[in-house]
PDB file of N, CA and C in Angstrom:
ATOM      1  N   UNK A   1      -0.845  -6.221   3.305  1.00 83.00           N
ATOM      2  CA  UNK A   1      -2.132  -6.778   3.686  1.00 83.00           C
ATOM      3  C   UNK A   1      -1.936  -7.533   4.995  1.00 83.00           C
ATOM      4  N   UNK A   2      -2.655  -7.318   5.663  1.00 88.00           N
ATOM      5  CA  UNK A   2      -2.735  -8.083   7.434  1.00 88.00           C
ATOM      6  C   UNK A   2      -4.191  -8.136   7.353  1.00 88.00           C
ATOM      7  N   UNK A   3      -3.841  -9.637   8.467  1.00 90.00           N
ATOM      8  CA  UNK A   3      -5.464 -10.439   9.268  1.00 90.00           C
ATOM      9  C   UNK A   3      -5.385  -9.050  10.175  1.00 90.00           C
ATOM     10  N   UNK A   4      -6.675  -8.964  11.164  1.00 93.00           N
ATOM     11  CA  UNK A   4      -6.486  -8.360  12.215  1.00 93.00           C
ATOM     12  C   UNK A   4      -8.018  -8.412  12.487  1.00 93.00           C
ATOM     13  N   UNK A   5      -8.084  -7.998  13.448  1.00 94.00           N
ATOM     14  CA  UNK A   5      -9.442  -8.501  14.723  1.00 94.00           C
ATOM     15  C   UNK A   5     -10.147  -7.089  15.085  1.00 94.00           C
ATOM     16  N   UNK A   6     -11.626  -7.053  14.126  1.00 93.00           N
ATOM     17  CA  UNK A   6     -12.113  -6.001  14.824  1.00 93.00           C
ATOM     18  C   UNK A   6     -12.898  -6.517  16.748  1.00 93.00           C
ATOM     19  N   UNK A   7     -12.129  -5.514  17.407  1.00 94.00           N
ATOM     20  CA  UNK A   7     -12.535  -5.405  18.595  1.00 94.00           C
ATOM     21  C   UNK A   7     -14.076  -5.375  18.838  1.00 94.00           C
ATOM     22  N   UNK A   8     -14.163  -4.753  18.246  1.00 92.00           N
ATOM     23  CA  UNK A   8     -15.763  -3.878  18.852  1.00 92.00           C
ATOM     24  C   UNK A   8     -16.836  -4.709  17.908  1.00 92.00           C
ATOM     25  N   UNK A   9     -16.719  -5.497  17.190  1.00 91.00           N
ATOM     26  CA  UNK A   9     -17.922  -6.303  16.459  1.00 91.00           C
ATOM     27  C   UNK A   9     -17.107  -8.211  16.757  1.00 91.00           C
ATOM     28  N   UNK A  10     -16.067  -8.172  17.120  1.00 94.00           N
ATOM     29  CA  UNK A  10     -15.312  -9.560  17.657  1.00 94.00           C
ATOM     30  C   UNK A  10     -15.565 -10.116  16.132  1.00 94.00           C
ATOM     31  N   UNK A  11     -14.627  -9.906  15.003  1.00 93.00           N
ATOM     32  CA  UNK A  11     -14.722 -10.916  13.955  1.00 93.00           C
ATOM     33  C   UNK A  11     -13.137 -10.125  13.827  1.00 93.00           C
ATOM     34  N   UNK A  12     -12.567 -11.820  12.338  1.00 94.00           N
ATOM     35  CA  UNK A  12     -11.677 -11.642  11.596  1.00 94.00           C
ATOM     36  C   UNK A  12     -11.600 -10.688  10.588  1.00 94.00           C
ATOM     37  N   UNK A  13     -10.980  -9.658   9.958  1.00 94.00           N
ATOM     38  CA  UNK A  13     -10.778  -8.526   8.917  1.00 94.00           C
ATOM     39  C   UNK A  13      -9.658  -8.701   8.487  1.00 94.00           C
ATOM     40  N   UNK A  14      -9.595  -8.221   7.182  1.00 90.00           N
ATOM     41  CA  UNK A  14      -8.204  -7.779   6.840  1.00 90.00           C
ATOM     42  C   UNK A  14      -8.164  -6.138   6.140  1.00 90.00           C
ATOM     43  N   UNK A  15      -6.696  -6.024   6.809  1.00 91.00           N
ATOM     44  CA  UNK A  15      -6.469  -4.287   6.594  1.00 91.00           C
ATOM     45  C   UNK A  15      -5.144  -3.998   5.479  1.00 91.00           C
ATOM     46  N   UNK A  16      -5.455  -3.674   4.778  1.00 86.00           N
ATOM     47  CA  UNK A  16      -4.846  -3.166   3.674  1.00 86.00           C
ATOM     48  C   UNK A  16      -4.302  -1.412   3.748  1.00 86.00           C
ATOM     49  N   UNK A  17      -2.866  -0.666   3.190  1.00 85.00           N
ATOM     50  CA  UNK A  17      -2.722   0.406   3.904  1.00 85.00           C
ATOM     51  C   UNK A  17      -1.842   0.754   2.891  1.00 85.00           C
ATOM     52  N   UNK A  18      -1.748   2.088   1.895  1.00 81.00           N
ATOM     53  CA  UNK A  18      -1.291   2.525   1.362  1.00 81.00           C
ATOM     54  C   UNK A  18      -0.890   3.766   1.901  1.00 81.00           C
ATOM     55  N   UNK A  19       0.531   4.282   1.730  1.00 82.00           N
ATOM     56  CA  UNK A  19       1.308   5.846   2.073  1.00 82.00           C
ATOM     57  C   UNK A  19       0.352   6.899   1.059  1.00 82.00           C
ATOM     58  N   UNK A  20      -0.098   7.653   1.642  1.00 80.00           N
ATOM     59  CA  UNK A  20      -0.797   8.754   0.938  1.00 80.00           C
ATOM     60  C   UNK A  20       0.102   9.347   0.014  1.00 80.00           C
ATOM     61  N   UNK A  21       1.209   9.683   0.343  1.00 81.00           N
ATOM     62  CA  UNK A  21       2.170  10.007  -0.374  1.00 81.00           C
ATOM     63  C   UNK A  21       2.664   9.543  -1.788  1.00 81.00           C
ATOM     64  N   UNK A  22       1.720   8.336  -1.992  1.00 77.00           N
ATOM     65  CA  UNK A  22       2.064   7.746  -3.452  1.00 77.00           C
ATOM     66  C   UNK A  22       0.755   8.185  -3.876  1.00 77.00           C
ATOM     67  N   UNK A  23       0.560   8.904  -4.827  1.00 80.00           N
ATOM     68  CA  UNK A  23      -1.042   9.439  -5.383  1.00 80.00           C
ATOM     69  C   UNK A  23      -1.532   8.146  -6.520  1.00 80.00           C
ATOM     70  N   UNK A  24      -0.406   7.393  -7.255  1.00 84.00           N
ATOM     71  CA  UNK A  24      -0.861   6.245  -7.707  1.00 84.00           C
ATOM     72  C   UNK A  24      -1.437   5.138  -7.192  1.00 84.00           C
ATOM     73  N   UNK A  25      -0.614   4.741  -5.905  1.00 80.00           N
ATOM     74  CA  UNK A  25      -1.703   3.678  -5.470  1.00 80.00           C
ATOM     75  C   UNK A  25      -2.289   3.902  -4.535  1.00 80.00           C
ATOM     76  N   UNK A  26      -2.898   5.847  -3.800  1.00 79.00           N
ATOM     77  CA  UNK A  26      -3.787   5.941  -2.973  1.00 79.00           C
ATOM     78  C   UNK A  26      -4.965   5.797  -3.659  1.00 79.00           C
ATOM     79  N   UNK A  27      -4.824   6.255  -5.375  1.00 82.00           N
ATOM     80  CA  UNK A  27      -5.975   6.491  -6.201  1.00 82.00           C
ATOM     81  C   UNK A  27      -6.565   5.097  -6.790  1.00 82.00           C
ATOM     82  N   UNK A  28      -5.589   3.945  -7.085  1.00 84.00           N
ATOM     83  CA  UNK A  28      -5.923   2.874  -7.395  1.00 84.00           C
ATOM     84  C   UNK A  28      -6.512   2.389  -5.861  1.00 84.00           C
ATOM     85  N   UNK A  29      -5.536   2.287  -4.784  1.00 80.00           N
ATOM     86  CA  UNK A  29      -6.629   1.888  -4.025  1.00 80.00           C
ATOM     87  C   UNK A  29      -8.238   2.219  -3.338  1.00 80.00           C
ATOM     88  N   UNK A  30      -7.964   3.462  -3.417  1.00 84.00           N
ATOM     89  CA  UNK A  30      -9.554   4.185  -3.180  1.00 84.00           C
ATOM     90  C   UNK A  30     -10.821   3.866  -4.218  1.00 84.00           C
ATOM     91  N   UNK A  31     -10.132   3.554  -5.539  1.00 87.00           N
ATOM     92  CA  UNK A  31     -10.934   3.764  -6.579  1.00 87.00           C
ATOM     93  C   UNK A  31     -11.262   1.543  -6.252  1.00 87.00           C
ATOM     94  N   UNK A  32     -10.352   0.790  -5.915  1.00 83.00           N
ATOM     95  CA  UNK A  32     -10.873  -0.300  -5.365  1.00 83.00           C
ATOM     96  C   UNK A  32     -11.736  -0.330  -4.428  1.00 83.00           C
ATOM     97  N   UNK A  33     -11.621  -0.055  -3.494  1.00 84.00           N
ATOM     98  CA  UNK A  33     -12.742  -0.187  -2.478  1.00 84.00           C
ATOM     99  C   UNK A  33     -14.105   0.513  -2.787  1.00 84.00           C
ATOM    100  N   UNK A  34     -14.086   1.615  -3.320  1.00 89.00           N
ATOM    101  CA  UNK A  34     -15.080   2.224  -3.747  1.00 89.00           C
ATOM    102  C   UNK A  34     -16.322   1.223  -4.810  1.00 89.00           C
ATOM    103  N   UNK A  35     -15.110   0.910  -6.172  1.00 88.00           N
ATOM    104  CA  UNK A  35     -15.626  -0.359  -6.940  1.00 88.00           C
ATOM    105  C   UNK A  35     -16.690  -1.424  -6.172  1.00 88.00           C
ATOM    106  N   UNK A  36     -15.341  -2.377  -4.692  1.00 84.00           N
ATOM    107  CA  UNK A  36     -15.634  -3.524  -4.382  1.00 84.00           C
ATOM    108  C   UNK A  36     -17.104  -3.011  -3.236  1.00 84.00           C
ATOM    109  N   UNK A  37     -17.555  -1.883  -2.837  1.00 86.00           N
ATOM    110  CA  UNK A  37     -18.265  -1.680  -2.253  1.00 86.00           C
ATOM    111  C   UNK A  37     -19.306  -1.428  -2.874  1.00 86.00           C
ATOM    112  N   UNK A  38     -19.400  -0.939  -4.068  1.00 89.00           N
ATOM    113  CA  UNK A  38     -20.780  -0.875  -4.876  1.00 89.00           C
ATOM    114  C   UNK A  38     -21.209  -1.937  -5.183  1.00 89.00           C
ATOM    115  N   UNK A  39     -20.903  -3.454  -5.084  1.00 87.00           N
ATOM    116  CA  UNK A  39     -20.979  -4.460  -5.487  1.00 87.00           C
ATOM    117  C   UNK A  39     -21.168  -5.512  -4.219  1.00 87.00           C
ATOM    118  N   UNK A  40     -22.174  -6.835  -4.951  1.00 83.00           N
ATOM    119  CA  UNK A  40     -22.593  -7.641  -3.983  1.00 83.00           C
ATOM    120  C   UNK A  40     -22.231  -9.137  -4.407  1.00 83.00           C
ATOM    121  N   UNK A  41     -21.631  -9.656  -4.316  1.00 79.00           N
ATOM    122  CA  UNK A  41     -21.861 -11.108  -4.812  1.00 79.00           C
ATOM    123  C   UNK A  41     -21.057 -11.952  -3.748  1.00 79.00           C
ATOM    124  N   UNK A  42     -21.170 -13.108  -3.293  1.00 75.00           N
ATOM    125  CA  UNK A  42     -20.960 -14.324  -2.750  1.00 75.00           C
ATOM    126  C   UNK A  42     -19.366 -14.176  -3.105  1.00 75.00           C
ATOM    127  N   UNK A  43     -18.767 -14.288  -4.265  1.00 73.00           N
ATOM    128  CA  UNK A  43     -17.304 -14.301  -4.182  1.00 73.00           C
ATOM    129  C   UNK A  43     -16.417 -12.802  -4.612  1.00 73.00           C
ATOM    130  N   UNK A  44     -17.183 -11.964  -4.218  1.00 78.00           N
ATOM    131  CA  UNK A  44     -16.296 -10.525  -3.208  1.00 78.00           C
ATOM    132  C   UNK A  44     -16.658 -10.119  -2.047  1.00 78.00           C
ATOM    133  N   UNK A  45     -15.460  -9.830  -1.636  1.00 81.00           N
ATOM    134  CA  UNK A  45     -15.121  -9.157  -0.031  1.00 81.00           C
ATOM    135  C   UNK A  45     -16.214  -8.283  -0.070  1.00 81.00           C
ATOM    136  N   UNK A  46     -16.723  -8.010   1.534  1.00 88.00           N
ATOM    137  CA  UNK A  46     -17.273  -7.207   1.612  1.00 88.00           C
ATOM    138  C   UNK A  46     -16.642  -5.760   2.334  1.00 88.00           C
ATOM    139  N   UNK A  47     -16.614  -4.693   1.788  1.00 90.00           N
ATOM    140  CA  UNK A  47     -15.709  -3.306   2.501  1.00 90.00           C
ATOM    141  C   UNK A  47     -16.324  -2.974   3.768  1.00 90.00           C
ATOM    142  N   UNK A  48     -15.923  -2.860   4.843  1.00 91.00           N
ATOM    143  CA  UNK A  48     -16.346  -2.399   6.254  1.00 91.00           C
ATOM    144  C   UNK A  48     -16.010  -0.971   6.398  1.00 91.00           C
ATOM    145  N   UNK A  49     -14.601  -0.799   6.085  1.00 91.00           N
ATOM    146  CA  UNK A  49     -14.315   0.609   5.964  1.00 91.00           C
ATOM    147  C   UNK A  49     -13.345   1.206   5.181  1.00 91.00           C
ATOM    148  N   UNK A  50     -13.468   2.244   5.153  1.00 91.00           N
ATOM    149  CA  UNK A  50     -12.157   3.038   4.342  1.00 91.00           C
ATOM    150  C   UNK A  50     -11.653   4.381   5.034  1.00 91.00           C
ATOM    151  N   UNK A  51     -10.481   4.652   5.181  1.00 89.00           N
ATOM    152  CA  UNK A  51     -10.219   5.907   6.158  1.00 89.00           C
ATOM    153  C   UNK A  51      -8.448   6.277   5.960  1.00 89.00           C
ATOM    154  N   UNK A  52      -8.437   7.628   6.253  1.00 88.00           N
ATOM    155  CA  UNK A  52      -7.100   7.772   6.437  1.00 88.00           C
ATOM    156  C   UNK A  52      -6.823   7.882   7.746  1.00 88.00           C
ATOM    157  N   UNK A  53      -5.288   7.325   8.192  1.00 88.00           N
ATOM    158  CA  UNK A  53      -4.589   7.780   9.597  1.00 88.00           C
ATOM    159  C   UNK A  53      -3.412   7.604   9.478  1.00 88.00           C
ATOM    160  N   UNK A  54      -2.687   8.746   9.522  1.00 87.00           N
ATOM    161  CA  UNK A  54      -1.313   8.332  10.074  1.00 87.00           C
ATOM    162  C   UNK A  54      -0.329   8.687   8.403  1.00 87.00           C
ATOM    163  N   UNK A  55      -0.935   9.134   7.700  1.00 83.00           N
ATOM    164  CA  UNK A  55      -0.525   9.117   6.680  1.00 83.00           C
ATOM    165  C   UNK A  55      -0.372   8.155   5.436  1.00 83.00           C
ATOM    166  N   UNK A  56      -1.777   7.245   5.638  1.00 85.00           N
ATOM    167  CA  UNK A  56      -1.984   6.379   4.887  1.00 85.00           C
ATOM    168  C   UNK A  56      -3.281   6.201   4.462  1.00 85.00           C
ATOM    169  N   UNK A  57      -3.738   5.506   3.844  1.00 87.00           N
ATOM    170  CA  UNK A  57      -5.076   5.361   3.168  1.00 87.00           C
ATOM    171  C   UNK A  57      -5.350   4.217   3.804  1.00 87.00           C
ATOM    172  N   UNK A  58      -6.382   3.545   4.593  1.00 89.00           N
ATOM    173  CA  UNK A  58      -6.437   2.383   4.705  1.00 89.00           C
ATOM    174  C   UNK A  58      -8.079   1.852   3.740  1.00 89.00           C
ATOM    175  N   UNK A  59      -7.988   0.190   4.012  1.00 89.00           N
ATOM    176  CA  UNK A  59      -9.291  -0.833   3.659  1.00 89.00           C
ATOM    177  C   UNK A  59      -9.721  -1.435   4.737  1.00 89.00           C
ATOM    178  N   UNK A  60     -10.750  -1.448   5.245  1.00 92.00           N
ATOM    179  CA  UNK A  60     -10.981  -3.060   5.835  1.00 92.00           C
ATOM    180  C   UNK A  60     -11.918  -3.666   5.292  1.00 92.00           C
ATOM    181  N   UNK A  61     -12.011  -4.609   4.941  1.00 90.00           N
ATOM    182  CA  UNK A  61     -12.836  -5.808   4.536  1.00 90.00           C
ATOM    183  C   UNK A  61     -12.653  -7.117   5.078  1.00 90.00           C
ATOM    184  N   UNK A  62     -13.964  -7.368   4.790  1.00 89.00           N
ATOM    185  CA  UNK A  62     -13.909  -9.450   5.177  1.00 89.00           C
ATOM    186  C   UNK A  62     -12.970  -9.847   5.156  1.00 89.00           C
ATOM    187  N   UNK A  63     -12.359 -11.140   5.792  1.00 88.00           N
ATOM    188  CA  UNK A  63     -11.081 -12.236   5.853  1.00 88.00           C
ATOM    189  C   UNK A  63     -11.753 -12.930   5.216  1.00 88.00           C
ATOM    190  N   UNK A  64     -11.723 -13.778   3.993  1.00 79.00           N
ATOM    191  CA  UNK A  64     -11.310 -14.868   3.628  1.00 79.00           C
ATOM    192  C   UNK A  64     -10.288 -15.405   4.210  1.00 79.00           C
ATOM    193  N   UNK A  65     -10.641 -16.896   5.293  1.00 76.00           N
ATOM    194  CA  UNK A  65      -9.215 -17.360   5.378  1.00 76.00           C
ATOM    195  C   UNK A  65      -9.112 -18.509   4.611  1.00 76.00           C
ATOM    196  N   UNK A  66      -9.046 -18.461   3.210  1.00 73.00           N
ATOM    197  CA  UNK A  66      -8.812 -19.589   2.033  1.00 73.00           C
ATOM    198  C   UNK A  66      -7.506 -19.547   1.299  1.00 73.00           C
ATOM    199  N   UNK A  67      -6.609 -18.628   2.275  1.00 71.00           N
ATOM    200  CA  UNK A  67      -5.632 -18.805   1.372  1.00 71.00           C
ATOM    201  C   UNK A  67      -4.758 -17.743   0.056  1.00 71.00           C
ATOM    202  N   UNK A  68      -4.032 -18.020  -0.393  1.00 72.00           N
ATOM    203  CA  UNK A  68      -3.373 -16.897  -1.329  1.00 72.00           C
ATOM    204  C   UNK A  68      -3.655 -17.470  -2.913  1.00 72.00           C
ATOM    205  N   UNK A  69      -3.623 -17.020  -3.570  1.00 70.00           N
ATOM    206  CA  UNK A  69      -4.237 -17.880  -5.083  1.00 70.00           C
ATOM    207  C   UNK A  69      -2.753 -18.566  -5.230  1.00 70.00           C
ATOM    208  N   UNK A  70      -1.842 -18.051  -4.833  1.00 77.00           N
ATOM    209  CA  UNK A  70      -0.391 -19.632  -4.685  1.00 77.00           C
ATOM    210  C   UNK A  70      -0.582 -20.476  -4.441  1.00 77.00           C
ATOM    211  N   UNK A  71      -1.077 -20.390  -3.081  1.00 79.00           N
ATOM    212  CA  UNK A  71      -1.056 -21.528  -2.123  1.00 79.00           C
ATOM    213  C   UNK A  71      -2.872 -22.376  -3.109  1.00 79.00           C
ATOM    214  N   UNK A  72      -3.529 -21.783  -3.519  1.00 73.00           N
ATOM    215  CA  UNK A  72      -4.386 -22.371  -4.427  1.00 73.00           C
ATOM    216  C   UNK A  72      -3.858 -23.546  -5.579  1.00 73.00           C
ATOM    217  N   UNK A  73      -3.153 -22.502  -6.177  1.00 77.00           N
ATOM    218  CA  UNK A  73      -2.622 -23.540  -7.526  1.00 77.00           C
ATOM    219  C   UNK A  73      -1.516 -24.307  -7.358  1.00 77.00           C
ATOM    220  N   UNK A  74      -0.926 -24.392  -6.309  1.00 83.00           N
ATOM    221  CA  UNK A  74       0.207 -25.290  -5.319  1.00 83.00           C
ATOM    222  C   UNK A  74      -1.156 -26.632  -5.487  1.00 83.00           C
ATOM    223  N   UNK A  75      -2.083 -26.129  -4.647  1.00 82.00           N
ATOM    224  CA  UNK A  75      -2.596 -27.799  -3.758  1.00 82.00           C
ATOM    225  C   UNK A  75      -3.510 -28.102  -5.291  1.00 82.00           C
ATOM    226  N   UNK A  76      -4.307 -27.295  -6.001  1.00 78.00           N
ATOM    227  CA  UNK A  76      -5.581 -27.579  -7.008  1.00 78.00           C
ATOM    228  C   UNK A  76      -4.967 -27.305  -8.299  1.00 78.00           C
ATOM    229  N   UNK A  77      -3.714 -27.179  -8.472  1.00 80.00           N
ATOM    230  CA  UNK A  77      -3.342 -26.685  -9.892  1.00 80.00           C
ATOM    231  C   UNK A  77      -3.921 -25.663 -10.427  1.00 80.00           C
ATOM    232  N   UNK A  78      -3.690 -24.808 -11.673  1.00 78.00           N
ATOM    233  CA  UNK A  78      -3.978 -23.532 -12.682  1.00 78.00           C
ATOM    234  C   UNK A  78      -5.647 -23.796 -12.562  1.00 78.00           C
ATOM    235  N   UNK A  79      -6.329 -23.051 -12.778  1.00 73.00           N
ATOM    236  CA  UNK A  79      -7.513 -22.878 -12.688  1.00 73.00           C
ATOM    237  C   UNK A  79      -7.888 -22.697 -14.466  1.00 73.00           C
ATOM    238  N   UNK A  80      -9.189 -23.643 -14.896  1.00 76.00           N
ATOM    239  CA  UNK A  80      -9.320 -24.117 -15.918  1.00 76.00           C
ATOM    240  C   UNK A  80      -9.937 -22.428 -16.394  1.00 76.00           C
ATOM    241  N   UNK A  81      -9.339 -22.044 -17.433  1.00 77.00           N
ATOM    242  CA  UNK A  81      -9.871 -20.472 -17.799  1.00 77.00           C
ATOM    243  C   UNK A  81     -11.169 -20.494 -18.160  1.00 77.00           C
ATOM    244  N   UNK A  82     -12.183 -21.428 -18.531  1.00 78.00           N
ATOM    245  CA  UNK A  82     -13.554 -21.120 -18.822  1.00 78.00           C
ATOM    246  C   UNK A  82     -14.513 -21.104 -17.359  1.00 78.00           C
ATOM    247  N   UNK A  83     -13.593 -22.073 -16.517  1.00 72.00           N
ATOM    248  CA  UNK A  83     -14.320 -21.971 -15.180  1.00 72.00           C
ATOM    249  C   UNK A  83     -14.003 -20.641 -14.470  1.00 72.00           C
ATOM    250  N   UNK A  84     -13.137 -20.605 -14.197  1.00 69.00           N
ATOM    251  CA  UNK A  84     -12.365 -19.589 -13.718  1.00 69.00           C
ATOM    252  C   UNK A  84     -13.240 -18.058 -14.392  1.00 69.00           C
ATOM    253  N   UNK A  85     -13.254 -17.868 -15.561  1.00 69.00           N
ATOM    254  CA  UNK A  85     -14.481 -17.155 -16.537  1.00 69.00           C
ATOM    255  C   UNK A  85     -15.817 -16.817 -15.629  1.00 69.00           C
ATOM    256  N   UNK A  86     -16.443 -18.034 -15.357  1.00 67.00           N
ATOM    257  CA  UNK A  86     -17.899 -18.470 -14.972  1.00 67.00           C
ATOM    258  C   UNK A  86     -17.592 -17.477 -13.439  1.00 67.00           C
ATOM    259  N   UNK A  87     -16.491 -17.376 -12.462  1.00 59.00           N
ATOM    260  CA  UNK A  87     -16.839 -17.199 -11.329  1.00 59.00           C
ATOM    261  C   UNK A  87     -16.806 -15.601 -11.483  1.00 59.00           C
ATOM    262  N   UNK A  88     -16.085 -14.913 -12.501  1.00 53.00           N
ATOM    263  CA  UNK A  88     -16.076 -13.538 -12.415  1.00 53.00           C
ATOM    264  C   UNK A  88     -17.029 -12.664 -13.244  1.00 53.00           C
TER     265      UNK A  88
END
């Protein structure tokens, strides 16, 4: 997973990139983006694109820059499971 900068609309993205060559996680990942794109809510990414090049599958979607859910439960501790519940 990498930040990276779409040029041509000037915002933050992140690009995600699987080897085609693994049919397990070209299919898990395709079958993600596909999922996260039929869907709308405030706390999921939104998909910009999906494409192959180079012998890989790629994602792009929104940057969240909030962080890794580590670096979450490092500074805010475990996330209370009924709340945590409520956001998904």
């Amino acid at each position: 997973v990498y930040k990276a900068r779409d040029v041509r609309l000037g915002r933050e993205v992140t690009f995600r990139a699987v080897p085609i060559a693994d049919p397990t996680a070209r299919g898990k990942l395709l079958r993600e983006a596909q999922t996260s794109a039929a869907l709308n809510h405030p706390c999921l990414l939104s998909i910009f694109a999906v494409g192959e090049q180079d012998g890989h599958l790629f994602i792009v979607s929104e940057h969240l820059p909030r962080g890794t859910v580590a670096e979450y439960v490092r500074e805010y501790g475990a996330a209370d499971p009924l709340k945590a519940a409520r956001v998904i």
